Amino acid sequence: YSVSAADIRSAKRNSAVAAARRTAIYVIREITGMSMEDIGKEVGGRDHSTIVYAIQKVESRMEKEPSFKGMVSDIVKNISES
């Protein structure tokens, strides 16, 4: 995504940052199993409902786009193996 960690935690809402943030939220949830509230704190103090929405958006996109699903699965796999 070419987006910095600072941008993911920021209030920026442009499409590139928002997509990267949603994907990061999904990956964090998959790998750590953290609560929605804790993930929200990590990504700039967002509300838990925002985290739920982000995860739903990523899951929906993964159902519609096999290439996106493969990319996200690769990210999760690579981080989990580290």
XYZ file of C-alpha atoms in Angstrom:
82
model
C 0.000 0.000 0.000
C 2.978 2.341 0.424
C 1.378 3.898 3.505
C 3.308 4.598 6.695
C 2.315 3.332 10.128
C 1.837 6.950 11.146
C -0.680 7.420 8.319
C -2.598 4.309 9.419
C -2.867 5.745 12.935
C -3.712 9.242 11.662
C -7.101 10.795 10.944
C -6.406 10.853 7.189
C -9.344 9.551 5.201
C -8.139 9.408 1.598
C -8.861 6.130 -0.148
C -5.300 4.756 -0.105
C -4.865 5.325 3.625
C -8.366 4.090 4.442
C -7.875 0.859 2.449
C -4.520 0.217 4.091
C -6.004 0.932 7.516
C -8.919 -1.462 6.976
C -6.576 -4.200 5.813
C -4.239 -3.615 8.757
C -7.177 -3.827 11.158
C -8.260 -7.139 9.631
C -4.726 -8.552 9.811
C -4.301 -7.432 13.427
C -7.552 -9.154 14.370
C -6.634 -12.358 12.529
C -3.169 -12.644 14.029
C -3.652 -11.361 17.564
C -7.314 -11.874 18.350
C -7.235 -8.525 20.181
C -10.538 -6.989 21.239
C -12.165 -4.434 18.974
C -11.575 -1.747 21.598
C -7.849 -2.545 21.835
C -7.434 -2.542 18.059
C -9.217 0.815 17.949
C -6.730 2.229 20.441
C -3.811 0.969 18.342
C -5.060 2.561 15.126
C -5.554 6.090 16.321
C -8.187 5.835 19.025
C -11.031 4.663 16.836
C -14.330 3.389 18.213
C -14.943 -0.365 18.291
C -17.810 0.010 15.800
C -15.330 1.444 13.286
C -13.172 -1.649 13.759
C -16.150 -3.967 13.227
C -17.059 -2.065 10.052
C -13.484 -2.245 8.728
C -13.317 -5.998 9.273
C -16.671 -6.479 7.536
C -15.518 -4.383 4.570
C -12.342 -6.448 4.176
C -14.243 -9.747 4.473
C -16.759 -8.567 1.878
C -14.010 -7.526 -0.510
C -12.232 -10.850 0.010
C -15.414 -12.686 -1.047
C -15.709 -10.602 -4.210
C -12.037 -10.421 -5.196
C -9.998 -13.638 -5.048
C -6.771 -11.746 -5.772
C -7.355 -9.477 -2.762
C -8.147 -12.509 -0.616
C -4.865 -14.094 -1.721
C -2.919 -10.946 -0.887
C -4.436 -10.669 2.591
C -3.916 -14.372 3.238
C -0.258 -14.023 2.210
C 0.197 -11.093 4.602
C -1.332 -13.043 7.489
C 0.731 -16.132 6.636
C 4.010 -14.211 6.338
C 3.520 -12.399 9.633
C 2.401 -15.544 11.437
C 5.504 -17.424 10.291
C 7.859 -14.679 11.507
